[in-house]
Structures are given as C-alpha cells and as structure tokens.
Short mmCIF file of C-alpha atoms and ligand atoms in Angstrom, two decimals:
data_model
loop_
_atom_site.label_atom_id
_atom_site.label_comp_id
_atom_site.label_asym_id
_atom_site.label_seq_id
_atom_site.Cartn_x
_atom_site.Cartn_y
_atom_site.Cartn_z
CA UNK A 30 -15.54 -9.81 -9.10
CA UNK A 31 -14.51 -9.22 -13.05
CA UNK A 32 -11.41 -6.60 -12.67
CA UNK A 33 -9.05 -5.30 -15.20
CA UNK A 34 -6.27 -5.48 -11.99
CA UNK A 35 -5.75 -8.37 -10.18
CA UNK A 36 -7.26 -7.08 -6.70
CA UNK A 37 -3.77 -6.50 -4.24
CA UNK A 38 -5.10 -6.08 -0.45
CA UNK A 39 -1.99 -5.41 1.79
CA UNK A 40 -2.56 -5.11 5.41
CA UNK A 41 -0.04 -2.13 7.11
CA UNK A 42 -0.06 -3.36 10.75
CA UNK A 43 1.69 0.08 11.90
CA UNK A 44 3.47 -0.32 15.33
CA UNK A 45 1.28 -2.97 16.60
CA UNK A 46 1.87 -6.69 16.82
CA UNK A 47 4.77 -8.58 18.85
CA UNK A 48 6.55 -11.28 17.21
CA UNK A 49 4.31 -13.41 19.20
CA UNK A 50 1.16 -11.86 18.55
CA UNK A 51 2.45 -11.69 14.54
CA UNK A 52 2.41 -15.09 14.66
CA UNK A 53 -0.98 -15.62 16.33
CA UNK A 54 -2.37 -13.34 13.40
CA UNK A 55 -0.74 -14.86 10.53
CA UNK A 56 -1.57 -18.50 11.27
CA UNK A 57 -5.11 -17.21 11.48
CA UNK A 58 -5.35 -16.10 7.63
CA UNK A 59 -3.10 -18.79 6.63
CA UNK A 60 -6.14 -21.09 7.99
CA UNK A 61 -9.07 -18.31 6.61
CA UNK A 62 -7.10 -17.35 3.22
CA UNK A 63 -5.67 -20.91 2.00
CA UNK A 64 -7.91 -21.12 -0.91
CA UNK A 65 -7.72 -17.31 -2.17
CA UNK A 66 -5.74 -16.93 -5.58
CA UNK A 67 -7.80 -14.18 -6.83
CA UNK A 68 -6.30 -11.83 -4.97
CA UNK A 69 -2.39 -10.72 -4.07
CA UNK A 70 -2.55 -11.16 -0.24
CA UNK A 71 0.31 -8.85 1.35
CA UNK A 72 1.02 -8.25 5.47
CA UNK A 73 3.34 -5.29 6.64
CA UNK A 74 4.28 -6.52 10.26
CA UNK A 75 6.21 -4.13 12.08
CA UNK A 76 10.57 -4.72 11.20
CA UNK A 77 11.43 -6.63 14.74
CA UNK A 78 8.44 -9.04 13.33
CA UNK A 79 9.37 -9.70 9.50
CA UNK A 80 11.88 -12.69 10.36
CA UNK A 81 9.04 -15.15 12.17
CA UNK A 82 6.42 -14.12 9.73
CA UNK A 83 8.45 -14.96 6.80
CA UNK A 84 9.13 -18.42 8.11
CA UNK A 85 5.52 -18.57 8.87
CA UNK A 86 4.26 -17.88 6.05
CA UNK A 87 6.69 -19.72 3.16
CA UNK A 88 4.22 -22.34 2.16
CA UNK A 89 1.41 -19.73 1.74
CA UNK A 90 -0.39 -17.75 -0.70
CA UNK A 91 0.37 -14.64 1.81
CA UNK A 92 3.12 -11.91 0.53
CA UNK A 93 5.45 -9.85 2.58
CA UNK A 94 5.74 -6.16 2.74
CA UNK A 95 7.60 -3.45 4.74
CA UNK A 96 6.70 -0.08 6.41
CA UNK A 97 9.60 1.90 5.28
CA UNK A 98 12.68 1.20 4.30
CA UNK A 99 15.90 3.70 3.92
CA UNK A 100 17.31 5.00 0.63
CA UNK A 101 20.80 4.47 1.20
CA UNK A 102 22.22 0.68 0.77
CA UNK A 103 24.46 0.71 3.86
CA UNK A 104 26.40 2.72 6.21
CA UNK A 105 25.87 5.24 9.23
CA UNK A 106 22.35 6.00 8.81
CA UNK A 107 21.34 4.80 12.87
CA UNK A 108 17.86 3.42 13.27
CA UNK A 109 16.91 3.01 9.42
CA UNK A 110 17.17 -0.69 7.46
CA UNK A 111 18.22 -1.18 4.04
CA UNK A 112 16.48 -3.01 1.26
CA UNK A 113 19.18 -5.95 1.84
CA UNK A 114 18.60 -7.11 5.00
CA UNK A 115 14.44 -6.79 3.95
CA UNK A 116 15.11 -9.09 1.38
CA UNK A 117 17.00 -11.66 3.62
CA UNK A 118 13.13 -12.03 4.60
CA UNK A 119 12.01 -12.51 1.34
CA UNK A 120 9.60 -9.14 1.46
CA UNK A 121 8.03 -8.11 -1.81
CA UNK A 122 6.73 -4.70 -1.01
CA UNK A 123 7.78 -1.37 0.61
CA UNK A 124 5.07 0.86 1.88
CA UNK A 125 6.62 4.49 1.02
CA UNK A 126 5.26 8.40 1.96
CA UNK A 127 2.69 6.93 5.01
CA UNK A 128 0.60 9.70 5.70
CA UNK A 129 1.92 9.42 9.09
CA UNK A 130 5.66 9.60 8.12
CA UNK A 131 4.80 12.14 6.00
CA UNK A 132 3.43 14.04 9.21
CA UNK A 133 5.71 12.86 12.26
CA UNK A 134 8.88 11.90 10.29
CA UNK A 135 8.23 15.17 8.09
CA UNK A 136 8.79 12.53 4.34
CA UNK A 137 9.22 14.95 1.45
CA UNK A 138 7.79 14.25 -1.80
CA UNK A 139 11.96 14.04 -3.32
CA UNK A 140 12.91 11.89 -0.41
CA UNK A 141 9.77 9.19 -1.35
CA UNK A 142 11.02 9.49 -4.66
CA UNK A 143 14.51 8.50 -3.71
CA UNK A 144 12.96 5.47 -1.64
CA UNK A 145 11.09 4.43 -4.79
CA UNK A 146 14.47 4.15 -6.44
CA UNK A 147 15.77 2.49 -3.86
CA UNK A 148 13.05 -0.11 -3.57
CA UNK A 149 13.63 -0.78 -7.54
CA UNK A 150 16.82 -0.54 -7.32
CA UNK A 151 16.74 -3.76 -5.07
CA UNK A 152 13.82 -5.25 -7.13
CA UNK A 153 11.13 -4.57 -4.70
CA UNK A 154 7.72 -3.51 -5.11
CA UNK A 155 7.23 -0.17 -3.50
CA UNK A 156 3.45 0.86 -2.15
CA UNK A 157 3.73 5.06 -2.77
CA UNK A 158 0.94 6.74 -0.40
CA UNK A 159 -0.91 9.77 -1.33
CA UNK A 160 -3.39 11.91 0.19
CA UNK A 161 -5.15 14.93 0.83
CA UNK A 162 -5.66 16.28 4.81
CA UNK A 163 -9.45 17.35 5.37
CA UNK A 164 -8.30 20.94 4.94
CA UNK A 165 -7.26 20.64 1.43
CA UNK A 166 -10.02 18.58 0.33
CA UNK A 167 -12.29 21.48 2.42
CA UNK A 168 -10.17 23.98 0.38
CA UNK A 169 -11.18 22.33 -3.13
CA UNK A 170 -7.53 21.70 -3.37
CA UNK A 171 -7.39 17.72 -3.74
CA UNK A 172 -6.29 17.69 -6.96
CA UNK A 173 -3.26 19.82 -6.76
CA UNK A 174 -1.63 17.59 -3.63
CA UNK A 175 -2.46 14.83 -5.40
CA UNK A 176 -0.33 15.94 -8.12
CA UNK A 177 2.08 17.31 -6.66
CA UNK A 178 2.61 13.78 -4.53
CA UNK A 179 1.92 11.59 -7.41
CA UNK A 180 4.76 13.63 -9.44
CA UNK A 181 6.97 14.12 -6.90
CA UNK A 182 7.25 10.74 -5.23
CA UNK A 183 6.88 8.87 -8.50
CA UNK A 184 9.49 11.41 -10.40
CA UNK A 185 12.25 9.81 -12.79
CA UNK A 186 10.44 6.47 -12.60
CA UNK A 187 11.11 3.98 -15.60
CA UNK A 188 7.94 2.62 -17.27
CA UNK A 189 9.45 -0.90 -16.56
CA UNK A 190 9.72 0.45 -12.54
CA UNK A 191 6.33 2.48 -12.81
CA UNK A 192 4.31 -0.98 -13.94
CA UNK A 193 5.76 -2.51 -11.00
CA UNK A 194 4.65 0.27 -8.38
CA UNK A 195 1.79 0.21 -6.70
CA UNK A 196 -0.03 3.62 -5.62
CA UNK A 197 -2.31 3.64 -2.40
CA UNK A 198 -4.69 6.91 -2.14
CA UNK A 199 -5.39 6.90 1.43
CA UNK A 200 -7.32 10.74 2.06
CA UNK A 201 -5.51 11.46 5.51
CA UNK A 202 -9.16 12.26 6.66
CA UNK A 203 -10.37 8.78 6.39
CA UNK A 204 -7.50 7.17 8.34
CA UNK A 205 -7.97 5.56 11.68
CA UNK A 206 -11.10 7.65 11.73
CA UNK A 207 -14.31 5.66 10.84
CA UNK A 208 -14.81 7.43 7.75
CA UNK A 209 -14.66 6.61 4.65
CA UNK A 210 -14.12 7.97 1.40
CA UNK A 211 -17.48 7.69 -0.63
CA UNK A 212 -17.75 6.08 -3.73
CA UNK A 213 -17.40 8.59 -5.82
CA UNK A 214 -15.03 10.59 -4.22
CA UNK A 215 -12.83 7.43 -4.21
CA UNK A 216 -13.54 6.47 -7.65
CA UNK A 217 -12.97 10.04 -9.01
CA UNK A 218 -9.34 10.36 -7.01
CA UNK A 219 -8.28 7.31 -8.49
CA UNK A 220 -9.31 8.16 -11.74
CA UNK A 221 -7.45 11.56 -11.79
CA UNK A 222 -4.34 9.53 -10.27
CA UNK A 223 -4.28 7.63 -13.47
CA UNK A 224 -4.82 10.40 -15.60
CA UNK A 225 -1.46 11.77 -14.39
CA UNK A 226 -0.12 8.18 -14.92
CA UNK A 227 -1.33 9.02 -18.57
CA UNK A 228 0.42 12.20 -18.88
CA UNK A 229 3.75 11.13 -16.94
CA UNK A 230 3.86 7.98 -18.66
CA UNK A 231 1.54 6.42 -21.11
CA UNK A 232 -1.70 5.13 -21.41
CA UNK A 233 -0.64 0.98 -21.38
CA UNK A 234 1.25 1.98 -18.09
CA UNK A 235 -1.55 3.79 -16.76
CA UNK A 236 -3.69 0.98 -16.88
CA UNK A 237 -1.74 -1.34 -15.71
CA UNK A 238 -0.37 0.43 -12.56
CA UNK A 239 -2.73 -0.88 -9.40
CA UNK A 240 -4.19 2.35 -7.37
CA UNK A 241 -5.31 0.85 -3.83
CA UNK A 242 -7.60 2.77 -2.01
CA UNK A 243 -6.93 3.57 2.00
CA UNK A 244 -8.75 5.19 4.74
CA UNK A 245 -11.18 2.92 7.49
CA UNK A 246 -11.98 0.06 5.29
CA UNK A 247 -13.82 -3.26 6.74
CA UNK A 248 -15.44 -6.00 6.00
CA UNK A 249 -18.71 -4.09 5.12
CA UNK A 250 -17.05 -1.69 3.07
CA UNK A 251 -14.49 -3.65 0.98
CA UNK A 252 -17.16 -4.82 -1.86
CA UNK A 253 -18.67 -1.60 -2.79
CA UNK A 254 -14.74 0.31 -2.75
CA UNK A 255 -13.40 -2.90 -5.22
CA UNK A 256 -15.82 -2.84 -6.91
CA UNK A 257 -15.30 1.09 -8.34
CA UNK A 258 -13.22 0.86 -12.06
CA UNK A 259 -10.23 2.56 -10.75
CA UNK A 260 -9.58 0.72 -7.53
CA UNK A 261 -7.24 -2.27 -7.58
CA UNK A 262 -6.82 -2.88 -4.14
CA UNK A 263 -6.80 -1.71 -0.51
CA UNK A 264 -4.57 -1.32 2.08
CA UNK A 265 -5.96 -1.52 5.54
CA UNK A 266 -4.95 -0.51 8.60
CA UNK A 267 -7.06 -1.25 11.93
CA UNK A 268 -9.13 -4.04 10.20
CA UNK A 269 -5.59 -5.88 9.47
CA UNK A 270 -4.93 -6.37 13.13
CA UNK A 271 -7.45 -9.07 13.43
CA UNK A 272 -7.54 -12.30 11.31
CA UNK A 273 -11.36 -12.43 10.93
CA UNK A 274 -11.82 -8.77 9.84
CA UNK A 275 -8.83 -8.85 7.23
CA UNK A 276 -9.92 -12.39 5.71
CA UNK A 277 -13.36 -11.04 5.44
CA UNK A 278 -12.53 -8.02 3.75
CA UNK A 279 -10.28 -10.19 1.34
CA UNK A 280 -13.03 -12.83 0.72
CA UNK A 281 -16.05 -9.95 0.33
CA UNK A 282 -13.64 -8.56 -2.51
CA UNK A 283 -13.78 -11.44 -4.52
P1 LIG B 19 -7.01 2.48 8.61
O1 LIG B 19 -5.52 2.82 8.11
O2 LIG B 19 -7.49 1.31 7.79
O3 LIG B 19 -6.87 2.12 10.06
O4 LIG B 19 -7.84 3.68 8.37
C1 LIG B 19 -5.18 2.76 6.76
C2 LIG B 19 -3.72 3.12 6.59
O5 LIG B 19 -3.22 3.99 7.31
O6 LIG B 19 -3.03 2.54 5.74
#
C-alpha cells in the first residue's frame, strides 16, 4: 500500500495479559512479523508486563508503548508511574485520553494536555485519543468534541513535539463493540482532525502528524480503513490479544 505516512499499528492490550501470557503473545508476532518494515509495529502490554516484553522483544522490529503514564516526574502521586522508570524499558509511546480513562478515571482535556508535555518532555511519543460517544455523533455534534479534544489535549504543543505525536480517533461507539466506523465517516473525521492540525499549526505539520483510526478493527477490516487518505495507522484493541489476528491485520495493511 502507497501511503504518504508510514502505516503505525499499535496494539493497546488494556488490562489483559500476565507477564506470562505477554510473553506467549509477543514471541508469536516476533515469529509472524519478522519480515515487516513497512510498518511501525507498537504493543501496549499492561505496566506489571513492560519489563519481560522489552527483553523479549530487543532484537525485533516490534516497538514498545504504554497505557498511561503520570504528569509529574516523581514524588507522592500513589499508584501512577513516571516517564523514567517507562523508559528504563525502553518504551517509545504513551497512549494518552483512552476513552475509557476519559470515562472511569474522569481524564480532562487540560490534564491530557499536561501528559502530552510530560511524554515530550521525556522524549516519548505520546498516542492522544479522541472520540465522540454515540450520543454526540446522534446529536450531529462530532465535530465540536473533536475539537474541543484535539485543542485541548494537544494545547501549547511545539511543532517540533506536534510532528512527533501521534493522534488515534477511536469513536467511543465503535470500541469493544463490533462496529465499525464506515469509510467515510472514518475518512471524513480524520480529515477534519487535520484540518485543525492546519489551523493550530501549519499545513507541513498537518501532514506529517499520523491520525490512527480506533474502534473494532480486524483482520477483515484493516485494508479498506488504511487504505482511506487520512488514516496512518490503527490502534487495536481486542484483535491485539491474539498473535494471529494482530499479525494479520498488520500484514493485510501492507
Ligand atoms: P477495540 O479497542 O479494538 O477492542 O475496539 C480499541 C481501543 O480501545 O483502542
């Protein structure tokens, strides 16, 4: 496949996976992936999980990401991990603003943005999430959250740091629920996602910034979403848990 982007597929494993069942799944896409360049290949194992997949996966074309990481560098902040002790495990990538820690850890748009800063400031790549719930898109309001995310989470963002972000529109609708965005509607959200880019920015970052798309893809989907102009990427959920099902929706992207 002939993209502007270079295609980045990251899978977000959620809170699923033991160290020992990490390990399982990882040596199965080291085997399935080993000859995939065109792609960036990145797994977010949960925290307890990152120290035996980074060993396991040194000599491999796979990347490492994180679910979340905190905004403060160190201190008395119980339960949350700083982008030091990620990067003891080499991880590339911070997934920031979940849908579901938007929901059930009640994320703000200024505290994403603060995590964004944080994830530069350590020279990580963060993974911003955006998305409208099924009301708002119901409510013709998809637009107007997506703004208000996209400038929110992404405000006071360098050029330098915004070229180095990644955005993932994941409609909250399509989620862990079997359905997927159509074509269009995914190709027409990404597309007004870098038209903000445009105006908050400036065209060249605009189109280099990679917008994955989220929300129920697979294996039988992945072609026909990469394909669109304006998505770069995916990042998967469910369909990351098993080795066949992620290395097939890596390969079909190709
Ligand atoms: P899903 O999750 O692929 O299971 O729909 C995607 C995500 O939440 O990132």
């Amino acid at each position: 496949m002939n993209k502007e982007r270079k295609l980045i597929i990251a899978g977000n494993w959620k809170m699923n996976k033991t160290v020992a069942e990490s390990l399982d799944l990882v040596r199965g896409l080291k085997i399935d992936l080993a000859n995939v360049k065109e792609v960036d290949i990145v797994v977010c194992p949960p925290f307890t999980a990152l120290g035996e997949v980074s060993k396991a996966i040194l000599d491999s074309n796979i990347r490492l990401g994180a679910q979340n990481m905190s905004e403060h560098n160190v201190g008395a902040f119980t339960g949350e991990i700083a982008s030091v002790m990620l990067k003891e495990f080499s991880v590339r990538y911070v997934i920031l603003g979940h849908s579901e820690r938007r929901q059930y850890q009640k994320e703000t748009d200024a505290l994403i943005s603060k995590k964004a800063q944080a994830v530069h400031g350590a020279s990580l790549k963060p993974i911003v999430c955006v998305g409208e719930t099924l009301a708002e898109r119901e409510a013709g309001q998809t637009e107007k959250v997506l703004q208000a995310q996209v400038q929110g989470s992404l405000a006071n963002l360098t050029k330098e740091q915004m070229v180095e972000t990644i955005i993932a529109y994941e409609p909250v609708w399509a989620i862990g629920t079997g359905k997927t965005a159509t074509s269009a509607q995914a190709q027409e959200a990404h597309a007004f996602i870098r038209g903000l880019l445009v105006k908050m920015f400036d065209p060249t970052v605009a189109r280099k910034v990679r917008i994955q798309y989220g929300g129920s893809v697979k294996s039988s989907n992945a072609r026909e979403l990469m394909s669109l102009p304006d998505v770069d990427g995916a990042l998967v959920g469910g369909a990351s848990l098993e080795s066949r099902s992620f290395a097939d929706i890596i390969k079909n992207s190709i």
